[in-house]
């Protein structure tokens, strides 16, 4: 198990620790913050991609369908 130093108290702790057992610092390596930012970026990309696909493919089909009625 890889060990690293806590940025607050500089004790050796596991890199997978959710809190430092020495000083109690929650998320000492900011892993949750990075994951949340990456998750947000991926969700925004998925929504923008979905809107683009609807604009390019779905909207013209709806317009053609409306003209046929």
Short mmCIF file of C-alpha atoms in Angstrom, two decimals:
data_model
loop_
_atom_site.label_atom_id
_atom_site.label_comp_id
_atom_site.label_asym_id
_atom_site.label_seq_id
_atom_site.Cartn_x
_atom_site.Cartn_y
_atom_site.Cartn_z
CA UNK A 1 0.00 0.00 0.00
CA UNK A 2 1.61 3.30 -1.08
CA UNK A 3 2.13 5.87 1.64
CA UNK A 4 2.30 9.64 1.31
CA UNK A 5 2.58 12.54 3.71
CA UNK A 6 -0.48 14.42 4.84
CA UNK A 7 -0.22 18.01 3.52
CA UNK A 8 -1.43 19.35 6.90
CA UNK A 9 0.38 17.37 9.63
CA UNK A 10 3.00 15.62 7.45
CA UNK A 11 2.36 12.16 8.95
CA UNK A 12 2.64 9.13 6.66
CA UNK A 13 -0.80 7.93 5.60
CA UNK A 14 -2.24 5.75 2.85
CA UNK A 15 -2.93 7.46 -0.46
CA UNK A 16 -6.39 5.88 -0.37
CA UNK A 17 -7.28 7.39 3.02
CA UNK A 18 -10.50 9.38 3.17
CA UNK A 19 -9.28 11.29 6.22
CA UNK A 20 -5.95 11.70 7.98
CA UNK A 21 -5.87 9.68 11.23
CA UNK A 22 -3.32 12.13 12.67
CA UNK A 23 -5.02 15.50 12.24
CA UNK A 24 -8.47 14.49 10.97
CA UNK A 25 -8.17 16.41 7.70
CA UNK A 26 -11.01 15.17 5.46
CA UNK A 27 -9.89 14.14 1.96
CA UNK A 28 -6.20 15.13 2.40
CA UNK A 29 -5.31 14.51 -1.26
CA UNK A 30 -8.42 16.25 -2.75
CA UNK A 31 -9.42 13.12 -4.65
CA UNK A 32 -13.16 13.75 -4.23
CA UNK A 33 -12.84 17.29 -5.56
CA UNK A 34 -11.02 16.06 -8.66
CA UNK A 35 -13.57 13.29 -9.22
CA UNK A 36 -16.48 15.71 -8.86
CA UNK A 37 -14.92 18.17 -11.33
CA UNK A 38 -14.27 15.39 -13.86
CA UNK A 39 -17.81 14.08 -13.40
CA UNK A 40 -19.25 17.56 -13.98
CA UNK A 41 -17.22 18.04 -17.15
CA UNK A 42 -18.31 14.65 -18.49
CA UNK A 43 -21.98 15.37 -17.77
CA UNK A 44 -21.77 18.74 -19.52
CA UNK A 45 -20.09 17.10 -22.53
CA UNK A 46 -22.81 14.43 -22.67
CA UNK A 47 -25.60 17.02 -22.52
CA UNK A 48 -23.99 19.24 -25.16
CA UNK A 49 -23.38 16.20 -27.38
CA UNK A 50 -26.99 15.10 -27.00
CA UNK A 51 -28.27 18.56 -27.87
CA UNK A 52 -25.99 18.68 -30.91
CA UNK A 53 -27.22 15.31 -32.14
CA UNK A 54 -30.84 16.39 -31.68
CA UNK A 55 -30.17 19.66 -33.53
CA UNK A 56 -28.44 17.94 -36.46
CA UNK A 57 -30.58 14.79 -36.80
CA UNK A 58 -33.75 15.04 -34.73
CA UNK A 59 -34.92 18.55 -35.56
CA UNK A 60 -34.80 18.09 -39.37
CA UNK A 61 -36.80 14.86 -39.02
CA UNK A 62 -39.42 16.65 -36.92
CA UNK A 63 -39.63 19.49 -39.46
CA UNK A 64 -40.08 17.00 -42.35
CA UNK A 65 -42.74 15.16 -40.38
CA UNK A 66 -44.58 18.42 -39.68
CA UNK A 67 -44.51 19.38 -43.40
CA UNK A 68 -45.96 15.98 -44.41
CA UNK A 69 -48.95 16.45 -42.11
#
